[in-house]
Amino acid sequence: MPDIVILLTIAGALAIGAMSPGPSFVLVSRVAVTASRPNGLAAALGMGVGGATFGMLALAGLSALLQQVEWLHLALKIVGGLYLVYLGIRIWRSATTPLVMDEMGAGRKRSAARSFWLGLVTQLSNPKTAIYYASIFAALLPAKPAPWLMFALPPLIFLIETGWYAIVALAFSSSGPRAAYLRSKTWVDRVAGAVLGALGARLLVDGLPSRAT
């Protein structure tokens, strides 16, 4: 199979993974709708950097390391799970706090840098992302891939992750979704907080060692 076809096939698989609903989608959409379009795009950029980082780690053999060093994998799951639970609780607790359009237009005083780091940390909170990338690479990359193909993969992941979440940010920062959010803020925030908390709890359960009976 030609290398360019391999690259396009991997791109398709990575795009499907990026578009799957999860904590990243919840976070970027909420930042875009509660803060501002630049904040949402900054969070999307953080997602792209986090994805590219995991892609480089997957290519460097992180998946094999996590499979060999079980405690490290479990520790990453627990840390990531705790972060998502914390984020979910924080969003849930602020659900009843009213927002006004002036605060929204000012981005609620949140800097783009803060939104970037929030996106980056959220992306890096789930080590399963690196394992997903590694599984795609293992399935689709040839035994001896061309050097240019290896160098092209991290930027490709960055473009896919950033591009998808930029679309999410642009969609949710428009007037229609923002007005709908303001009308239903309490329930939307509670659903978002519950989803993030549930995803974090699942990571925690996966990270806790099971007791053999």
Coordinates of N, CA and C in Angstrom, one line a residue:
M1 N 0.8 -1.2 0.0 CA 0.0 0.0 0.0 C 0.9 1.2 0.0
P2 N 0.6 2.2 -0.9 CA 1.5 3.4 -0.9 C 1.4 4.2 0.4
D3 N 2.5 4.8 0.7 CA 2.6 5.5 2.0 C 1.5 6.6 2.2
I4 N 1.2 7.3 1.1 CA 0.2 8.4 1.2 C -1.2 7.8 1.5
V5 N -1.5 6.6 1.0 CA -2.8 6.0 1.3 C -2.8 5.5 2.8
I6 N -1.7 5.1 3.2 CA -1.6 4.7 4.7 C -1.8 5.9 5.5
L7 N -1.2 7.1 5.2 CA -1.4 8.3 5.9 C -2.8 8.7 5.9
L8 N -3.5 8.7 4.8 CA -4.9 9.1 4.7 C -5.8 8.1 5.5
T9 N -5.5 6.9 5.5 CA -6.3 5.9 6.2 C -6.1 6.2 7.7
I10 N -4.9 6.4 8.2 CA -4.7 6.7 9.6 C -5.4 8.0 9.9
A11 N -5.4 9.0 9.0 CA -6.1 10.3 9.3 C -7.6 10.1 9.5
G12 N -8.2 9.2 8.7 CA -9.6 8.9 8.8 C -9.9 8.3 10.1
A13 N -9.1 7.3 10.6 CA -9.3 6.7 11.9 C -9.1 7.6 13.0
L14 N -8.1 8.5 12.9 CA -7.9 9.5 14.0 C -9.1 10.5 14.0
A15 N -9.6 10.9 12.9 CA -10.7 11.8 12.8 C -12.0 11.2 13.5
I16 N -12.2 9.9 13.3 CA -13.4 9.3 13.9 C -13.2 9.3 15.4
G17 N -12.0 9.0 15.9 CA -11.7 9.0 17.3 C -11.9 10.4 17.9
A18 N -11.4 11.4 17.2 CA -11.5 12.8 17.7 C -13.0 13.3 17.8
M19 N -13.8 12.8 16.9 CA -15.2 13.2 16.9 C -16.1 12.4 17.9
S20 N -15.5 11.4 18.5 CA -16.3 10.6 19.4 C -16.6 11.5 20.7
P21 N -17.8 11.5 21.2 CA -18.1 12.3 22.3 C -17.3 11.9 23.5
G22 N -16.9 12.9 24.3 CA -16.1 12.6 25.5 C -15.8 13.9 26.3
P23 N -15.0 13.9 27.3 CA -14.7 15.0 28.1 C -14.2 16.2 27.3
S24 N -13.4 15.9 26.2 CA -12.8 17.0 25.4 C -13.9 17.8 24.8
F25 N -14.9 17.1 24.2 CA -16.0 17.8 23.5 C -16.8 18.6 24.5
V26 N -17.1 18.0 25.7 CA -17.9 18.7 26.7 C -17.2 20.0 27.1
L27 N -15.8 19.9 27.3 CA -15.1 21.1 27.8 C -15.0 22.2 26.8
V28 N -14.7 21.8 25.5 CA -14.5 22.9 24.5 C -15.9 23.6 24.2
S29 N -16.9 22.8 24.1 CA -18.2 23.4 23.9 C -18.6 24.3 25.0
R30 N -18.4 23.9 26.2 CA -18.8 24.7 27.4 C -17.9 26.0 27.5
V31 N -16.6 25.9 27.2 CA -15.8 27.1 27.2 C -16.2 28.1 26.1
A32 N -16.6 27.5 25.0 CA -17.0 28.4 23.9 C -18.3 29.1 24.2
V33 N -19.2 28.4 24.8 CA -20.5 29.0 25.0 C -20.6 29.9 26.3
T34 N -19.7 29.6 27.3 CA -19.8 30.4 28.5 C -18.8 31.5 28.5
A35 N -17.7 31.5 27.7 CA -16.7 32.5 27.7 C -16.7 33.3 26.4
S36 N -16.0 32.9 25.4 CA -16.0 33.6 24.1 C -15.4 32.7 23.1
R37 N -15.6 33.1 21.8 CA -15.0 32.4 20.7 C -13.5 32.2 20.8
P38 N -12.8 33.3 21.1 CA -11.3 33.1 21.2 C -10.9 32.1 22.3
N39 N -11.7 32.1 23.4 CA -11.4 31.2 24.5 C -11.7 29.7 24.0
G40 N -12.7 29.5 23.3 CA -13.0 28.2 22.7 C -12.0 27.8 21.8
L41 N -11.5 28.7 20.9 CA -10.4 28.3 20.0 C -9.1 28.0 20.7
A42 N -8.9 28.8 21.8 CA -7.7 28.5 22.6 C -7.7 27.1 23.2
A43 N -8.9 26.7 23.7 CA -9.1 25.4 24.3 C -8.9 24.3 23.2
A44 N -9.4 24.6 22.0 CA -9.2 23.7 20.8 C -7.7 23.5 20.5
L45 N -7.0 24.6 20.6 CA -5.5 24.6 20.4 C -4.9 23.7 21.4
G46 N -5.3 23.8 22.7 CA -4.8 23.0 23.7 C -5.0 21.5 23.5
M47 N -6.2 21.2 23.0 CA -6.6 19.8 22.6 C -5.6 19.3 21.5
G48 N -5.3 20.1 20.5 CA -4.5 19.7 19.5 C -3.0 19.5 20.0
V49 N -2.5 20.3 20.8 CA -1.2 20.1 21.4 C -1.1 18.9 22.2
G50 N -2.2 18.6 23.0 CA -2.2 17.4 23.8 C -2.3 16.2 23.0
G51 N -3.1 16.2 21.9 CA -3.2 15.1 21.0 C -1.9 14.8 20.3
A52 N -1.2 15.8 19.9 CA 0.1 15.6 19.2 C 1.1 15.1 20.2
T53 N 1.0 15.5 21.5 CA 2.0 15.0 22.5 C 1.7 13.5 22.7
F54 N 0.5 13.1 22.8 CA 0.2 11.7 23.0 C 0.6 10.9 21.8
G55 N 0.4 11.5 20.6 CA 0.8 10.8 19.3 C 2.3 10.6 19.3
M56 N 3.1 11.5 19.7 CA 4.6 11.4 19.8 C 4.9 10.3 20.8
L57 N 4.2 10.3 22.0 CA 4.5 9.3 23.0 C 4.1 7.9 22.5
A58 N 3.0 7.8 21.8 CA 2.6 6.5 21.2 C 3.7 6.0 20.2
L59 N 4.1 6.9 19.4 CA 5.2 6.5 18.4 C 6.5 6.1 19.1
A60 N 6.7 6.7 20.3 CA 7.9 6.4 21.1 C 7.8 5.1 21.9
G61 N 6.6 4.5 21.9 CA 6.5 3.3 22.6 C 5.8 3.4 24.0
L62 N 5.1 4.5 24.2 CA 4.4 4.6 25.5 C 3.5 3.5 25.8
S63 N 2.7 3.0 24.8 CA 1.8 1.9 25.0 C 2.5 0.7 25.5
A64 N 3.6 0.3 24.9 CA 4.3 -0.8 25.4 C 4.8 -0.6 26.8
L65 N 5.3 0.6 27.2 CA 5.7 0.9 28.5 C 4.6 0.7 29.5
L66 N 3.4 1.3 29.2 CA 2.3 1.2 30.1 C 1.8 -0.3 30.3
Q67 N 2.0 -1.1 29.2 CA 1.6 -2.5 29.4 C 2.6 -3.3 30.2
Q68 N 3.9 -2.8 30.2 CA 4.9 -3.5 31.0 C 4.9 -3.0 32.4
V69 N 4.7 -1.7 32.6 CA 4.7 -1.2 34.0 C 3.3 -0.9 34.4
E70 N 2.6 -1.9 35.0 CA 1.2 -1.8 35.2 C 0.9 -0.6 36.2
W71 N 1.7 -0.4 37.2 CA 1.4 0.6 38.2 C 1.4 2.0 37.6
L72 N 2.2 2.2 36.6 CA 2.3 3.5 35.9 C 1.0 3.8 35.2
H73 N 0.5 2.8 34.5 CA -0.8 2.9 33.8 C -1.9 3.2 34.8
L74 N -1.9 2.4 35.9 CA -3.0 2.6 36.9 C -2.9 4.0 37.5
A75 N -1.7 4.5 37.8 CA -1.5 5.8 38.4 C -2.0 6.9 37.4
L76 N -1.7 6.8 36.1 CA -2.2 7.8 35.2 C -3.7 7.8 35.1
K77 N -4.3 6.6 35.2 CA -5.7 6.6 35.1 C -6.3 7.2 36.4
I78 N -5.7 7.0 37.5 CA -6.3 7.5 38.8 C -6.1 9.1 38.8
V79 N -5.0 9.6 38.4 CA -4.7 11.0 38.3 C -5.7 11.7 37.3
G80 N -5.8 11.1 36.1 CA -6.7 11.6 35.1 C -8.2 11.6 35.6
G81 N -8.5 10.5 36.3 CA -9.9 10.3 36.8 C -10.2 11.4 37.8
L82 N -9.3 11.6 38.7 CA -9.5 12.6 39.8 C -9.7 14.0 39.2
Y83 N -8.9 14.3 38.2 CA -9.0 15.6 37.6 C -10.4 15.8 36.9
L84 N -10.8 14.8 36.2 CA -12.1 14.9 35.6 C -13.3 15.0 36.6
V85 N -13.2 14.2 37.7 CA -14.2 14.3 38.7 C -14.2 15.7 39.3
Y86 N -13.0 16.2 39.6 CA -12.9 17.6 40.1 C -13.5 18.6 39.2
L87 N -13.2 18.5 37.9 CA -13.8 19.4 36.9 C -15.3 19.3 36.9
G88 N -15.8 18.0 36.9 CA -17.3 17.8 36.9 C -17.9 18.4 38.1
I89 N -17.4 18.3 39.3 CA -17.9 18.8 40.5 C -17.9 20.3 40.5
R90 N -16.8 20.9 39.9 CA -16.7 22.4 39.9 C -17.8 22.9 38.9
I91 N -18.1 22.3 37.8 CA -19.1 22.7 36.9 C -20.5 22.6 37.5
W92 N -20.7 21.4 38.1 CA -22.0 21.2 38.8 C -22.3 22.2 39.8
R93 N -21.3 22.6 40.7 CA -21.5 23.5 41.7 C -21.8 24.9 41.2
S94 N -21.3 25.2 40.0 CA -21.5 26.6 39.5 C -22.8 26.6 38.6
A95 N -23.5 25.5 38.6 CA -24.7 25.5 37.6 C -25.7 26.5 37.9
T96 N -25.9 26.8 39.2 CA -27.0 27.8 39.5 C -26.5 29.3 39.6
T97 N -25.2 29.5 39.3 CA -24.7 30.8 39.3 C -25.1 31.5 38.0
P98 N -25.8 32.6 38.0 CA -26.3 33.2 36.8 C -25.2 33.9 36.0
L99 N -25.4 33.9 34.7 CA -24.4 34.6 33.8 C -25.2 35.7 33.1
V100 N -24.6 36.8 32.8 CA -25.2 37.9 32.0 C -24.4 38.1 30.8
M101 N -25.0 38.7 29.8 CA -24.3 38.8 28.5 C -23.1 39.6 28.5
D102 N -23.0 40.6 29.4 CA -21.8 41.4 29.5 C -20.6 40.6 30.0
E103 N -20.9 39.7 31.0 CA -19.8 38.8 31.4 C -19.4 37.8 30.3
M104 N -20.4 37.4 29.5 CA -20.1 36.4 28.5 C -19.2 37.1 27.4
G105 N -19.6 38.3 27.1 CA -18.8 39.0 26.0 C -17.4 39.3 26.5
A106 N -17.2 39.5 27.8 CA -15.9 39.7 28.3 C -15.1 38.5 28.5
G107 N -15.7 37.3 28.2 CA -15.0 36.1 28.4 C -14.9 35.7 29.9
R108 N -15.8 36.4 30.7 CA -15.7 36.2 32.1 C -14.3 36.3 32.7
K109 N -13.6 37.3 32.1 CA -12.3 37.6 32.6 C -11.3 36.4 32.4
R110 N -11.7 35.4 31.7 CA -10.8 34.3 31.5 C -9.9 34.5 30.3
S111 N -8.6 34.4 30.6 CA -7.6 34.6 29.5 C -7.6 33.4 28.5
A112 N -7.2 33.7 27.3 CA -7.0 32.7 26.3 C -6.0 31.6 26.7
A113 N -5.0 32.1 27.4 CA -3.9 31.2 27.9 C -4.5 30.2 28.9
R114 N -5.4 30.7 29.8 CA -6.0 29.8 30.7 C -6.8 28.7 30.0
S115 N -7.6 29.2 29.0 CA -8.4 28.2 28.3 C -7.5 27.2 27.5
F116 N -6.4 27.7 27.0 CA -5.5 26.7 26.3 C -5.0 25.7 27.3
W117 N -4.6 26.1 28.5 CA -4.1 25.1 29.4 C -5.1 24.2 29.9
L118 N -6.4 24.7 30.1 CA -7.5 23.8 30.5 C -7.7 22.8 29.4
G119 N -7.7 23.1 28.1 CA -7.8 22.2 27.1 C -6.7 21.2 27.0
L120 N -5.5 21.6 27.2 CA -4.3 20.7 27.2 C -4.4 19.7 28.3
V121 N -4.6 20.2 29.6 CA -4.7 19.3 30.7 C -5.8 18.3 30.6
T122 N -7.0 18.7 30.1 CA -8.1 17.8 29.9 C -7.7 16.7 28.9
Q123 N -7.1 17.1 27.8 CA -6.7 16.1 26.8 C -5.7 15.1 27.4
L124 N -4.7 15.6 28.2 CA -3.7 14.8 28.7 C -4.2 14.0 29.9
S125 N -5.4 14.2 30.4 CA -5.9 13.6 31.6 C -6.3 12.1 31.3
N126 N -6.4 11.7 30.1 CA -6.9 10.4 29.7 C -5.8 9.6 29.0
P127 N -5.0 8.8 29.7 CA -4.0 8.0 29.0 C -4.5 7.1 27.9
K128 N -5.8 6.8 27.9 CA -6.3 5.9 26.9 C -6.2 6.5 25.5
T129 N -6.0 7.8 25.4 CA -5.8 8.5 24.1 C -4.5 8.0 23.5
A130 N -3.5 7.9 24.3 CA -2.2 7.5 23.8 C -2.3 6.0 23.3
I131 N -3.0 5.2 24.1 CA -3.2 3.8 23.7 C -4.0 3.7 22.5
Y132 N -5.0 4.5 22.3 CA -5.8 4.5 21.1 C -5.0 4.8 19.9
Y133 N -4.1 5.9 20.0 CA -3.2 6.2 18.9 C -2.3 5.0 18.6
A134 N -1.8 4.4 19.7 CA -0.8 3.3 19.5 C -1.5 2.1 18.8
S135 N -2.7 1.9 19.1 CA -3.4 0.8 18.5 C -3.7 1.1 17.0
I136 N -4.0 2.3 16.7 CA -4.2 2.7 15.3 C -2.9 2.5 14.5
F137 N -1.8 3.0 15.1 CA -0.5 2.9 14.5 C -0.1 1.5 14.3
A138 N -0.3 0.6 15.3 CA 0.1 -0.8 15.2 C -0.7 -1.5 14.1
A139 N -2.0 -1.1 13.9 CA -2.8 -1.8 13.0 C -2.6 -1.3 11.5
L140 N -2.2 0.0 11.3 CA -2.1 0.5 10.0 C -0.7 0.9 9.5
L141 N 0.2 1.1 10.4 CA 1.6 1.4 10.0 C 2.3 0.1 9.5
P142 N 3.1 0.1 8.4 CA 3.9 -1.0 8.1 C 5.0 -1.3 9.1
A143 N 5.5 -2.5 9.0 CA 6.6 -2.9 9.9 C 7.8 -1.9 9.9
K144 N 8.1 -1.4 8.7 CA 9.2 -0.5 8.5 C 8.6 0.7 7.8
P145 N 8.0 1.6 8.5 CA 7.4 2.8 7.9 C 8.5 3.8 7.4
A146 N 8.1 4.5 6.3 CA 9.1 5.5 5.8 C 9.3 6.6 6.9
P147 N 10.5 7.1 7.0 CA 10.8 8.2 8.0 C 9.8 9.4 7.9
W148 N 9.5 9.8 6.7 CA 8.7 11.0 6.5 C 7.3 10.7 7.1
L149 N 6.8 9.4 7.0 CA 5.5 9.1 7.6 C 5.5 9.2 9.1
M150 N 6.6 8.8 9.7 CA 6.7 8.9 11.2 C 6.7 10.4 11.6
F151 N 7.4 11.2 10.9 CA 7.5 12.7 11.2 C 6.1 13.4 10.9
A152 N 5.4 12.8 9.9 CA 4.1 13.5 9.6 C 3.0 13.2 10.5
L153 N 3.1 12.2 11.3 CA 1.9 11.8 12.1 C 1.6 12.8 13.3
P154 N 2.6 13.2 14.1 CA 2.2 14.2 15.1 C 1.6 15.5 14.6
P155 N 2.1 16.1 13.5 CA 1.4 17.3 13.0 C 0.0 17.0 12.5
L156 N -0.1 15.8 11.9 CA -1.4 15.3 11.4 C -2.4 15.3 12.6
I157 N -2.0 14.7 13.7 CA -2.9 14.6 14.8 C -3.2 16.0 15.3
F158 N -2.2 16.9 15.4 CA -2.5 18.2 15.8 C -3.6 18.9 14.9
L159 N -3.4 18.8 13.6 CA -4.4 19.4 12.7 C -5.8 18.8 12.9
I160 N -5.9 17.5 13.0 CA -7.2 16.9 13.2 C -7.9 17.3 14.5
E161 N -7.1 17.2 15.6 CA -7.7 17.5 16.9 C -8.1 19.0 16.9
T162 N -7.1 19.9 16.6 CA -7.4 21.3 16.6 C -8.5 21.7 15.7
G163 N -8.5 21.1 14.5 CA -9.5 21.4 13.5 C -10.9 21.1 13.9
W164 N -11.1 19.8 14.5 CA -12.4 19.4 14.9 C -12.9 20.3 16.1
Y165 N -12.0 20.5 17.1 CA -12.5 21.2 18.2 C -12.6 22.7 17.9
A166 N -11.9 23.2 16.9 CA -12.2 24.6 16.4 C -13.6 24.7 15.8
I167 N -14.0 23.7 15.1 CA -15.4 23.6 14.6 C -16.4 23.6 15.7
V168 N -16.1 22.8 16.7 CA -17.0 22.8 17.9 C -17.1 24.2 18.6
A169 N -15.9 24.8 18.7 CA -15.9 26.1 19.4 C -16.6 27.1 18.5
L170 N -16.4 27.1 17.2 CA -17.1 28.1 16.4 C -18.6 27.9 16.4
A171 N -19.1 26.6 16.5 CA -20.5 26.3 16.5 C -21.1 26.7 17.8
F172 N -20.5 26.4 18.9 CA -21.1 26.7 20.2 C -20.9 28.1 20.7
S173 N -20.0 28.9 20.0 CA -19.9 30.3 20.4 C -20.8 31.2 19.6
S174 N -21.6 30.7 18.7 CA -22.5 31.5 17.9 C -23.7 31.9 18.8
S175 N -24.5 32.9 18.3 CA -25.5 33.4 19.1 C -26.6 32.4 19.5
G176 N -27.0 31.5 18.5 CA -28.0 30.6 18.8 C -27.8 29.6 20.0
P177 N -26.7 28.9 19.9 CA -26.3 28.0 21.0 C -26.1 28.8 22.3
R178 N -25.5 30.0 22.2 CA -25.3 30.7 23.4 C -26.6 31.1 24.1
A179 N -27.6 31.6 23.3 CA -28.9 32.0 23.8 C -29.6 30.8 24.5
A180 N -29.5 29.6 23.8 CA -30.1 28.4 24.3 C -29.4 28.0 25.6
Y181 N -28.1 28.2 25.7 CA -27.4 27.9 27.0 C -27.9 28.8 28.1
L182 N -28.0 30.0 27.8 CA -28.5 31.0 28.9 C -29.9 30.6 29.4
R183 N -30.7 30.1 28.5 CA -32.1 29.7 28.9 C -32.1 28.5 29.8
S184 N -31.1 27.6 29.6 CA -31.1 26.3 30.3 C -29.8 26.1 31.0
K185 N -29.2 27.1 31.5 CA -27.8 27.0 32.0 C -27.7 26.0 33.1
T186 N -28.7 26.0 34.1 CA -28.6 25.1 35.2 C -28.5 23.6 34.8
W187 N -29.5 23.2 33.9 CA -29.5 21.8 33.6 C -28.4 21.5 32.6
V188 N -28.0 22.4 31.7 CA -26.9 22.1 30.8 C -25.6 21.9 31.6
D189 N -25.3 22.8 32.6 CA -24.1 22.6 33.4 C -24.2 21.4 34.3
R190 N -25.3 21.0 34.8 CA -25.4 19.8 35.6 C -25.2 18.6 34.7
V191 N -25.7 18.6 33.5 CA -25.5 17.4 32.6 C -24.0 17.4 32.3
A192 N -23.4 18.5 31.9 CA -21.9 18.5 31.6 C -21.1 18.1 32.8
G193 N -21.4 18.6 34.0 CA -20.7 18.2 35.2 C -20.9 16.7 35.5
A194 N -22.1 16.2 35.3 CA -22.3 14.8 35.5 C -21.6 13.9 34.5
V195 N -21.5 14.3 33.3 CA -20.8 13.5 32.2 C -19.3 13.5 32.5
L196 N -18.7 14.7 32.9 CA -17.3 14.7 33.2 C -17.0 13.9 34.4
G197 N -17.9 14.0 35.5 CA -17.7 13.2 36.7 C -17.8 11.7 36.4
A198 N -18.8 11.3 35.6 CA -18.9 9.9 35.3 C -17.7 9.3 34.5
L199 N -17.2 10.1 33.6 CA -16.0 9.7 32.8 C -14.8 9.6 33.7
G200 N -14.7 10.6 34.7 CA -13.6 10.5 35.6 C -13.7 9.3 36.6
A201 N -15.0 9.0 37.0 CA -15.2 7.9 37.9 C -14.9 6.6 37.2
R202 N -15.2 6.5 35.9 CA -14.9 5.3 35.1 C -13.4 5.1 35.1
L203 N -12.6 6.2 34.8 CA -11.2 6.1 34.8 C -10.7 5.6 36.2
L204 N -11.3 6.1 37.3 CA -10.8 5.7 38.6 C -11.1 4.3 38.9
V205 N -12.3 3.8 38.4 CA -12.6 2.4 38.6 C -11.6 1.5 37.8
D206 N -11.3 1.9 36.6 CA -10.4 1.2 35.8 C -9.0 1.2 36.4
G207 N -8.7 2.3 37.1 CA -7.3 2.4 37.7 C -7.1 1.7 39.0
L208 N -8.2 1.5 39.7 CA -8.1 0.8 41.0 C -7.9 -0.7 40.7
P209 N -6.9 -1.3 41.4 CA -6.6 -2.7 41.2 C -7.8 -3.6 41.6
S210 N -8.2 -4.5 40.8 CA -9.3 -5.4 41.1 C -8.8 -6.5 42.0
R211 N -9.7 -6.9 42.9 CA -9.4 -8.0 43.8 C -9.9 -9.3 43.3
A212 N -8.9 -10.2 43.2 CA -9.3 -11.6 42.7 C -10.0 -12.3 43.8
T213 N -11.1 -13.0 43.4 CA -11.9 -13.7 44.4 C -11.5 -15.2 44.4

